[in-house]
Short mmCIF file of C-alpha atoms and ligand atoms in Angstrom, two decimals:
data_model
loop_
_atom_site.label_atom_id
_atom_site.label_comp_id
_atom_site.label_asym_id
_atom_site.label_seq_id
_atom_site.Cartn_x
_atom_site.Cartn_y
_atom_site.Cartn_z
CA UNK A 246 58.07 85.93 -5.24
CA UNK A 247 57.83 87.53 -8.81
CA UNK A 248 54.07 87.24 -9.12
CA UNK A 249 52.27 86.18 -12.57
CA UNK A 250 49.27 89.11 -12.47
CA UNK A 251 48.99 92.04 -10.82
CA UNK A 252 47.24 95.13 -10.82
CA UNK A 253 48.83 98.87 -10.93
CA UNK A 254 46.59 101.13 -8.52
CA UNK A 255 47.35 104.37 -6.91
CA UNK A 256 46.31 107.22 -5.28
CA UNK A 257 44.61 108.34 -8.22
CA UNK A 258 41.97 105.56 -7.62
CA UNK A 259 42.27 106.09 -3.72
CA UNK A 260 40.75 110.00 -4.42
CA UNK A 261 38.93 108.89 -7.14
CA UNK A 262 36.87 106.72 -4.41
CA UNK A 263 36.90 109.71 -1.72
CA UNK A 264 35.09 111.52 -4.42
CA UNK A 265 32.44 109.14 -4.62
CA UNK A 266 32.29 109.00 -0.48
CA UNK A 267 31.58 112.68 -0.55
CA UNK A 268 28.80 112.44 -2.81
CA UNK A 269 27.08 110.37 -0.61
CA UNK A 270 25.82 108.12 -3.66
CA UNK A 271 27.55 104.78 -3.81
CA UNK A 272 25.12 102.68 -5.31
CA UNK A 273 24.90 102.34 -9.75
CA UNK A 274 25.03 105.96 -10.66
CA UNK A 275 26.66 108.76 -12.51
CA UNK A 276 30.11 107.39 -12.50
CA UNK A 277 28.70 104.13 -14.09
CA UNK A 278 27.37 106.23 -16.62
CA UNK A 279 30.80 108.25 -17.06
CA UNK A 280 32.66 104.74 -17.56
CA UNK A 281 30.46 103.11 -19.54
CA UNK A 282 30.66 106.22 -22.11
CA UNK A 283 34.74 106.45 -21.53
CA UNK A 284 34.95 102.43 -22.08
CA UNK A 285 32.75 103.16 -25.37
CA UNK A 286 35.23 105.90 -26.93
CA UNK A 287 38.15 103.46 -26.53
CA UNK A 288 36.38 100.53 -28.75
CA UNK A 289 35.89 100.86 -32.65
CA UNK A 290 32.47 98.72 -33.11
CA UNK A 291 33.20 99.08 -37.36
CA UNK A 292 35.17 99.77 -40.18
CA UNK A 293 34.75 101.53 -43.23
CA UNK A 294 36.96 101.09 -46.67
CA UNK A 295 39.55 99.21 -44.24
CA UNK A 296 40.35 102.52 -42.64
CA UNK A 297 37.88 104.64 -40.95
CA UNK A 298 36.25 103.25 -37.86
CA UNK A 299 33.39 104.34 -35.43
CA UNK A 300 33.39 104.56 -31.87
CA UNK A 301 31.80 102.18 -29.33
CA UNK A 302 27.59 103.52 -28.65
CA UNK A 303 27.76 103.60 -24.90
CA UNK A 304 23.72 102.76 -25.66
CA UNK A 305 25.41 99.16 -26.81
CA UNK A 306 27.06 98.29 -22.89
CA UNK A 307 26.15 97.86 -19.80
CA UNK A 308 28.22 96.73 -16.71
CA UNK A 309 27.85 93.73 -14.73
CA UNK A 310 29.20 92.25 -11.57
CA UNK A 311 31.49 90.32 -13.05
CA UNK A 312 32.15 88.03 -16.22
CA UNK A 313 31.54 85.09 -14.89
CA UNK A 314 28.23 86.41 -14.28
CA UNK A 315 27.76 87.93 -17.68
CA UNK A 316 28.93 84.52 -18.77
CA UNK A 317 25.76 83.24 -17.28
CA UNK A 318 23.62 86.48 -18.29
CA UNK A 319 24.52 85.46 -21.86
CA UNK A 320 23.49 81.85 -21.52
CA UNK A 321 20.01 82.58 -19.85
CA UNK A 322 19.46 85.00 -22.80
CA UNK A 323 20.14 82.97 -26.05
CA UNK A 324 20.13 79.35 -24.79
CA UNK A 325 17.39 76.77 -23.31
CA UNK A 326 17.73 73.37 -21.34
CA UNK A 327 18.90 70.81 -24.02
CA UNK A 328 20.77 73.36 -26.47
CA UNK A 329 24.33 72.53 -27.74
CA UNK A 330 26.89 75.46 -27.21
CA UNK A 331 30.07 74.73 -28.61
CA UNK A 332 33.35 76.47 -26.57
CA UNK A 333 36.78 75.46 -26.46
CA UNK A 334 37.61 72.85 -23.97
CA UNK A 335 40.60 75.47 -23.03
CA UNK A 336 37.98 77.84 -21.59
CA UNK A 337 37.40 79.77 -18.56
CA UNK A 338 35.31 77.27 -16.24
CA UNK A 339 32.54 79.97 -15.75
CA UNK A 340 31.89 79.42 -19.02
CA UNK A 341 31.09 75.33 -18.88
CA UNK A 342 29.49 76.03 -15.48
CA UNK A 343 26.69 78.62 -17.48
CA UNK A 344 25.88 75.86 -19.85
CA UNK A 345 25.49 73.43 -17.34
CA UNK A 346 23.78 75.10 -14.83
CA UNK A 347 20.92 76.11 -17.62
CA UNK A 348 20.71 72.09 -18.57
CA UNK A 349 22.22 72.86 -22.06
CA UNK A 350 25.22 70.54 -23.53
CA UNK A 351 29.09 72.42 -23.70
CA UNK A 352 30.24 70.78 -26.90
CA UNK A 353 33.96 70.82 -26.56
CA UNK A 354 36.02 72.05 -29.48
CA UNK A 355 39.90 71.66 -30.56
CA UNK A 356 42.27 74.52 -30.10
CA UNK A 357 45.18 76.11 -32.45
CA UNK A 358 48.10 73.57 -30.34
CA UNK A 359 50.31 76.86 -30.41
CA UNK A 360 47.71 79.81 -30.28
CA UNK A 361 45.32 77.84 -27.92
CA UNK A 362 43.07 79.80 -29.91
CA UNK A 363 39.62 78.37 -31.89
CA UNK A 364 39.80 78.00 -35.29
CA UNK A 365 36.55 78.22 -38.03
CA UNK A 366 37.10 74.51 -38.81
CA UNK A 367 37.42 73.18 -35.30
CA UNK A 368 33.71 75.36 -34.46
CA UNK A 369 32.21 73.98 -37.80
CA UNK A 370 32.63 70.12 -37.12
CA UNK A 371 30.69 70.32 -33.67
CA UNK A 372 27.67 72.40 -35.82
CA UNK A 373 24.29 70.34 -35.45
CA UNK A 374 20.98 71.42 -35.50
CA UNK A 375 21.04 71.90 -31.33
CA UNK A 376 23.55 74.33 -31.31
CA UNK A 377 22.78 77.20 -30.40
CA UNK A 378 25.57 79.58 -29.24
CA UNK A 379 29.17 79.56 -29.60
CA UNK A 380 31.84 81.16 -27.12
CA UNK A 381 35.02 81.85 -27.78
CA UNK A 382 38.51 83.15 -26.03
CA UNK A 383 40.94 85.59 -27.56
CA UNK A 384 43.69 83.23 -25.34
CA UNK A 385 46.34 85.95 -23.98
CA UNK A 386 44.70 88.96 -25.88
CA UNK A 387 45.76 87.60 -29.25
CA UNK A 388 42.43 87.30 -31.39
CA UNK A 389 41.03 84.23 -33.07
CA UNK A 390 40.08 83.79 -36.44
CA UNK A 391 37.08 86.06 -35.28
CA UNK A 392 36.07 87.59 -38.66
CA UNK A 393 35.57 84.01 -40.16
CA UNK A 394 34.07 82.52 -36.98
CA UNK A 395 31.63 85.81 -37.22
CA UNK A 396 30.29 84.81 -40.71
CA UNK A 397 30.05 81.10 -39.67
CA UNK A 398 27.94 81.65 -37.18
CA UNK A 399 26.04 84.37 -38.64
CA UNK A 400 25.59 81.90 -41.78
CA UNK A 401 24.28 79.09 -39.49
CA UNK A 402 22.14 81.48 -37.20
CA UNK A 403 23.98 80.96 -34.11
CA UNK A 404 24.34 83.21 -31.50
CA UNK A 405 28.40 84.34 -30.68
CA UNK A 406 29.04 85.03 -27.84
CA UNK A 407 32.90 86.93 -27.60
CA UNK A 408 34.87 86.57 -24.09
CA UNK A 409 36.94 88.81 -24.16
CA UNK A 410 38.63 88.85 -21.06
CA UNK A 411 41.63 88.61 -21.96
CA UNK A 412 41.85 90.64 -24.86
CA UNK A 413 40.17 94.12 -23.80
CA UNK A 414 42.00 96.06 -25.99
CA UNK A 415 42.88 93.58 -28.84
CA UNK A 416 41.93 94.41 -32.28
CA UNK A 417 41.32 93.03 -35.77
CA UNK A 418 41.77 95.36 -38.77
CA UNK A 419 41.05 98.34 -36.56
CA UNK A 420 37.63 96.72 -34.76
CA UNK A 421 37.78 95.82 -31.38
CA UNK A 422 37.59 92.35 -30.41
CA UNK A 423 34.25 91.58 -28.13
CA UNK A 424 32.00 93.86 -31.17
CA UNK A 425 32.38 90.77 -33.52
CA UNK A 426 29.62 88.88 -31.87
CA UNK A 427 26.36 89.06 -30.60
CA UNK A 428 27.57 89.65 -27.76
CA UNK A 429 31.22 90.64 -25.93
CA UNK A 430 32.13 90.28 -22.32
CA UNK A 431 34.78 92.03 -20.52
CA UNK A 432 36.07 90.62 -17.13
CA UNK A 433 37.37 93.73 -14.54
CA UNK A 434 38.70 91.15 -11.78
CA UNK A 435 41.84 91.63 -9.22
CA UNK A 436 44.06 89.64 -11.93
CA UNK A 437 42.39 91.28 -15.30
CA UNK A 438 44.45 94.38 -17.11
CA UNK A 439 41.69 97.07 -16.40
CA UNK A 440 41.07 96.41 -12.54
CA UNK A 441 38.00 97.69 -10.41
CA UNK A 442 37.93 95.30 -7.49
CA UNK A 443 35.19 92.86 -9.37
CA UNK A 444 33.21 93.64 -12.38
CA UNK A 445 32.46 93.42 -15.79
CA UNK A 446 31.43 94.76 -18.98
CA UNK A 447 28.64 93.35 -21.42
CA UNK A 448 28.56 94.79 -25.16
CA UNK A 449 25.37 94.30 -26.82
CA UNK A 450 25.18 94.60 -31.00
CA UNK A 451 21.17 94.21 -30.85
CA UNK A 452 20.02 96.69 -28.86
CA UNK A 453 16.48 94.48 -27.65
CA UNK A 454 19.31 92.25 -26.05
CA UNK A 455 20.94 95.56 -24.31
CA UNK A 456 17.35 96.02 -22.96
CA UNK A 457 16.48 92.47 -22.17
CA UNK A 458 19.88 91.98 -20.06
CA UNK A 459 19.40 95.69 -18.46
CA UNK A 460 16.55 94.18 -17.09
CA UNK A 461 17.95 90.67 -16.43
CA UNK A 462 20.34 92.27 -14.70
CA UNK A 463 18.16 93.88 -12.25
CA UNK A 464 15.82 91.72 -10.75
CA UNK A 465 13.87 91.81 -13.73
CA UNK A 466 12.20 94.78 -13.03
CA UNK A 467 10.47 96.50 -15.75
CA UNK A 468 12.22 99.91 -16.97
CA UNK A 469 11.20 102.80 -15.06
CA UNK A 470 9.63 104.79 -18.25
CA UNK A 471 7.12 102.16 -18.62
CA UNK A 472 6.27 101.36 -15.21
CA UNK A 473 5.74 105.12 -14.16
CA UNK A 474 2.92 104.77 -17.29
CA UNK A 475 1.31 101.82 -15.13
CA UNK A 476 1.41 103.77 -12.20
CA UNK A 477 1.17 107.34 -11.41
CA UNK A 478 0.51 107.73 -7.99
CA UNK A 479 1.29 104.35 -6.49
CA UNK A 480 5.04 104.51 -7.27
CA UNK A 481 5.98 101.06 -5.42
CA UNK A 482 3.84 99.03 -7.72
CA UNK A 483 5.95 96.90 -10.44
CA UNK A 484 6.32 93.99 -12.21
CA UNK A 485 8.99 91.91 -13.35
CA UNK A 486 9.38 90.39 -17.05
CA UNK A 487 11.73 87.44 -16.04
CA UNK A 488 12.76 86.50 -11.86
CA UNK A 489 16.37 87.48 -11.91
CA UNK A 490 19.75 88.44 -9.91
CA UNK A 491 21.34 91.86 -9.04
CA UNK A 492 24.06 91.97 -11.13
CA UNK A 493 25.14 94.99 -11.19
CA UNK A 494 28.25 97.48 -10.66
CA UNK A 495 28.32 100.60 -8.33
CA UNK A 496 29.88 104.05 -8.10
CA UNK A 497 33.22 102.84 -6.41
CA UNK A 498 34.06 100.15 -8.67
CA UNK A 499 33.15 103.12 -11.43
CA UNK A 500 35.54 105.40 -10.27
CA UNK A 501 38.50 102.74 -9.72
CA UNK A 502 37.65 101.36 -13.74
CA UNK A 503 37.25 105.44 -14.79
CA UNK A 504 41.14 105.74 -13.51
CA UNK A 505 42.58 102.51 -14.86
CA UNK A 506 40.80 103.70 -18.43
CA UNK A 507 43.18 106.39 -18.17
CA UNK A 508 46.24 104.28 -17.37
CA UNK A 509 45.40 101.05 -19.61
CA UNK A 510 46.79 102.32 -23.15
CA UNK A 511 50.73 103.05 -21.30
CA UNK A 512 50.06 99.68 -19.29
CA UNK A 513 50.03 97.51 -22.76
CA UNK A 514 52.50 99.42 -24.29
CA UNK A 515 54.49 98.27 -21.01
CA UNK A 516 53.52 94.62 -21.67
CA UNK A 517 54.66 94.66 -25.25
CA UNK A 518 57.88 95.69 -24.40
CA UNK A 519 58.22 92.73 -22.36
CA UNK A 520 56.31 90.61 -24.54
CA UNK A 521 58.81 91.48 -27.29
CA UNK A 522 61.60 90.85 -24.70
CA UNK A 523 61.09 87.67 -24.23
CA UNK A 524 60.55 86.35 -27.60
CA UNK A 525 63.66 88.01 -28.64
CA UNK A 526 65.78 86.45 -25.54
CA UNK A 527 63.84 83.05 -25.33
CA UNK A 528 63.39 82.60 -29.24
CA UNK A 529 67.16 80.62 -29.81
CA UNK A 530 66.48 78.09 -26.94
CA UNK A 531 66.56 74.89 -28.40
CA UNK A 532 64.50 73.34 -25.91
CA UNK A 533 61.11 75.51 -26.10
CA UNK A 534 59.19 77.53 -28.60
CA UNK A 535 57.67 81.01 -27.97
CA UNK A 536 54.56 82.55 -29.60
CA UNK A 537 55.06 83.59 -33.28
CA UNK A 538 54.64 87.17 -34.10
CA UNK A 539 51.45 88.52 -34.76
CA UNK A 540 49.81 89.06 -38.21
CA UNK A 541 49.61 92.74 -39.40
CA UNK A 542 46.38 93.49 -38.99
CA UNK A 543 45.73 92.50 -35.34
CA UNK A 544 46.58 93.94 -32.07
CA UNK A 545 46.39 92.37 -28.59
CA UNK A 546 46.19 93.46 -24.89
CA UNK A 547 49.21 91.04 -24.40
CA UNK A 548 47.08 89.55 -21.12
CA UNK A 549 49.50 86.61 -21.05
CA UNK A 550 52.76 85.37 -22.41
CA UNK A 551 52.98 81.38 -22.40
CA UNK A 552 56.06 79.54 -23.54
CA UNK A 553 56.11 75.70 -24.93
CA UNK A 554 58.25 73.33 -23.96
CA UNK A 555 58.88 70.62 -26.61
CA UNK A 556 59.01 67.62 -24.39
CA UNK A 557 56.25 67.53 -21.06
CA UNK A 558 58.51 66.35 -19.34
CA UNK A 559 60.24 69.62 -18.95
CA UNK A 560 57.03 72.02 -18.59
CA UNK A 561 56.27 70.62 -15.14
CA UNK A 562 60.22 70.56 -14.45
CA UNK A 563 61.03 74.28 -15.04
CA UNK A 564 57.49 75.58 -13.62
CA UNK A 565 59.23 73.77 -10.10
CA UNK A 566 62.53 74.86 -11.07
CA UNK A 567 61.40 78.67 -11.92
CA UNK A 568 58.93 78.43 -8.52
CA UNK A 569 61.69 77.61 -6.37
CA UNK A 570 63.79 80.70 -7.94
CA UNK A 571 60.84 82.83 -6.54
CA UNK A 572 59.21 83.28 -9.89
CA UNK A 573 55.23 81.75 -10.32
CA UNK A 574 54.14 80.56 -13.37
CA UNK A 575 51.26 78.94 -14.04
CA UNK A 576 49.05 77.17 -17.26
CA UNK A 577 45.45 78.81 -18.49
CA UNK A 578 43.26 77.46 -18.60
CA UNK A 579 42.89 73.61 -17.60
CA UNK A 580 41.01 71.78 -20.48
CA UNK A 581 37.14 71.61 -19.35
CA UNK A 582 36.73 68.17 -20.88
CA UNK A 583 39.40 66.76 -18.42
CA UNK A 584 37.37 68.35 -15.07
CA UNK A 585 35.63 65.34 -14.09
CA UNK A 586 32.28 67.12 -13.18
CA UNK A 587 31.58 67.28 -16.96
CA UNK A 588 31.66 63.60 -17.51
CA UNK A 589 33.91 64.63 -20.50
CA UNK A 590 36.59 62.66 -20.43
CA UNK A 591 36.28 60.49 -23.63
CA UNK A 592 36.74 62.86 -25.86
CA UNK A 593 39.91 63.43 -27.60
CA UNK A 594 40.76 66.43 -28.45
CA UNK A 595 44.83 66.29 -29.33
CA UNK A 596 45.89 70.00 -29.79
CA UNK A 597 44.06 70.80 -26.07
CA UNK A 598 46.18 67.83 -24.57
CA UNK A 599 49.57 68.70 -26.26
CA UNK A 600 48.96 72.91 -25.54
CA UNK A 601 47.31 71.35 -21.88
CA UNK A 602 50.91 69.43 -21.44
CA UNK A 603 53.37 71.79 -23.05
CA UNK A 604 52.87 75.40 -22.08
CA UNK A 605 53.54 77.17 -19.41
CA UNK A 606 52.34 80.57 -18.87
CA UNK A 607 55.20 83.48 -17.32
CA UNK A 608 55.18 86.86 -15.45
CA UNK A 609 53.59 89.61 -17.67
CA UNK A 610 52.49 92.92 -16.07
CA UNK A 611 53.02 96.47 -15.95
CA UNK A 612 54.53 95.67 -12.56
CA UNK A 613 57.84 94.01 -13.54
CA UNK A 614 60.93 95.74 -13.44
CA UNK A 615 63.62 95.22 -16.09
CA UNK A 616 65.84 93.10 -13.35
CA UNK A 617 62.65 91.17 -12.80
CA UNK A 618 62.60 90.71 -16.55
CA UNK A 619 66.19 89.91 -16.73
CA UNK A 620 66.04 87.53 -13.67
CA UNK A 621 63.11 85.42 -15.52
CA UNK A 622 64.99 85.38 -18.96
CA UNK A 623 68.41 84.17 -16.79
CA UNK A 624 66.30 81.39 -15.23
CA UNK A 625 64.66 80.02 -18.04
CA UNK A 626 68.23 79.63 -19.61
CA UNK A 627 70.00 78.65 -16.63
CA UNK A 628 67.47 75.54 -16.15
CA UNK A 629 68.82 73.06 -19.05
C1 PLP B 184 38.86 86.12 -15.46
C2 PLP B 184 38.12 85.52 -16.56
C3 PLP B 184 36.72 85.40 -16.54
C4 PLP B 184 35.89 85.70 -15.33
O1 PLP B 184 35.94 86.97 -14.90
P1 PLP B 184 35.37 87.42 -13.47
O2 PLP B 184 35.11 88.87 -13.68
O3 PLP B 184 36.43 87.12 -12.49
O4 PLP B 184 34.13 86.64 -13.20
C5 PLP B 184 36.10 84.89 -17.65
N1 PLP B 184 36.79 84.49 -18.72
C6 PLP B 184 38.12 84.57 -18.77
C7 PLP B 184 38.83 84.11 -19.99
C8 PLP B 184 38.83 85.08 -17.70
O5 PLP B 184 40.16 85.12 -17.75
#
């Protein structure tokens, strides 16, 4: 089976973790601290006269155990029980589960039906006085109207809040997606493009929220600096400013993410090819559209590639068809409003049912060979 995802890792992360073995310190440590300042050097946080840009302030990130959780992390620090936070209904589950779990209302929002992406205007209708955050999804690494959204929601005083998941490495006019907002999250999962086992990555642009979620991320516990001012001799007094998890990274997952970083920029240049591959093979079939080309000034990570099918009828037909070939496809991510937990289900929102209905996302990884390539082009053809 020609998988959908997968990761690329090696023996360089294999003696990257024996390193870590030998120094006898597993736990969140130095290597955190060398990955969190490599991640930084490979984001620009802002651009000057169009051209120029700075590098990511490690001071600005911290790592987390995983997205989902900084999902949550960013909930429980901008939003209260009875808050609105508007998302797109195609979102990442984690995302309506935060909301949810805090009592505060997801207010779903209408999606680009070819982009699956957010727009400014579909945001800006759900705006009431409640709201309080918005999240949005760079779907497949190619970035929404971000710039815009960023000034709406700075205009209204809402908090953004950037998932960036699938769009580490996606930029627009130079910046790196996930600086745009208040905050960005990164997701390092077994299926994500920079890999380390489980984690994440939070970046911060205020740096009293880096603090607040350093400690929110730790039990709670107050920072060391001021606690060793409480107490001098009794060391294993503390307090706590809020009661919270222990979401955080170690030393292995460090050293796997401190490898990939050196592998990730040949890894998208991989997916491009293929990206551009199949647009160019797939483009002249009558019976499907693939994504348009990308505006000038942005970049993506090129996370995903997802073909539409003009009729439904034939998106559920060639996902069989292309499954029983040995080649899995699948469609990200299920409209929210449709899960029946969210009681959601009266809401129409016709771009998320036609993009929910018509695409189908295909194998894109660093993994495929160009026979594998070939074979999924021939199939796709072959089916009509
Ligand atoms: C994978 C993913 C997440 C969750 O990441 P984890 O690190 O697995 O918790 C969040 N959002 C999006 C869009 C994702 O694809």
């Amino acid at each position: 089976m020609i998988s959908i995802y997968q990761p690329s890792l090696g023996k360089e992360e294999l003696s990257a973790i024996e390193d870590v073995f030998k120094s006898n310190w597993l736990g969140k440590g130095p290597k955190t601290d060398e990955f969190i300042k490599l991640f930084a050097n490979k984001l620009t946080t802002s651009v000057h006269h169009g051209v120029a840009f700075v590098m990511g302030n490690p001071n600005n990130l911290l790592t987390v155990s995983s997205c989902t959780e900084a999902l949550f992390q960013a909930i429980d620090l901008y939003v209260q029980p009875e808050d609105e936070v508007i998302l797109p209904s195609v979102s990442y589950i984690g995302a309506g589960n935060a909301i949810v779990a805090k009592g505060a209302i997801p207010v779903w929002c209408d999606v680009d039906k070819h982009t699956l992406n957010p727009s400014v205007e579909d945001i800006e209708k759900h705006i009431t006085k409640k709201t309080k955050a918005v999240i949005v999804l760079h779907f497949s690494g190619v970035p929404c109207d971000i710039k815009r959204i960023t000034e709406l929601c700075s205009h209204h005083n809402i908090k953004l809040i950037e998932d960036n998941a699938n769009s580490p490495f996606s930029r627009v006019d130079s910046k790196s997606t996930g600086t745009f907002g208040d905050l960005g999250l990164w997701s390092f999962d077994s299926m994500k493009q920079l890999v380390m086992g489980d984690g994440g990555m939070i970046y911060c642009k205020d740096i009293d929220d880096k603090s607040r979620l350093d400690k929110m991320t730790y039990m709670g516990l107050e920072s060391k600096s001021g606690f060793s001012n409480i107490v001098d001799n009794k060391w294993w007094e503390f307090d706590i400013s809020s009661p919270s998890r222990r979401s955080i990274t170690n030393d292995i997952q460090a050293a796997i993410g401190i490898e990939q970083l050196k592998k990730i920029d040949t890894q998208i240049v991989k997916r491009k090819l293929i990206h551009d591959t199949y647009n160019k093979e797939l483009k002249n079939i009558e019976w499907l559209q693939v994504p348009k080309d990308l505006p000038s000034n942005v970049t993506s990570s090129y996370y995903m590639y997802h073909i539409q099918t003009i009729s439904k009828h034939d998106r559920d037909g060639l996902a069989k068809y292309l499954r029983d070939k040995g080649i899995y496809t699948t469609f990200r991510y299920y409209p929210l409003h449709w899960v029946k937990f969210f009681n959601s289900s009266h809401i129409k929102l016709p771009n998320t049912e036609y993009a929910a209905n018509h695409t189908l996302c295909i194998p894109l990884h660093q993994g495929l060979s160009q026979e594998d390539v070939q074979l999924i082009i021939t199939a796709i053809q072959e089916f009509k």
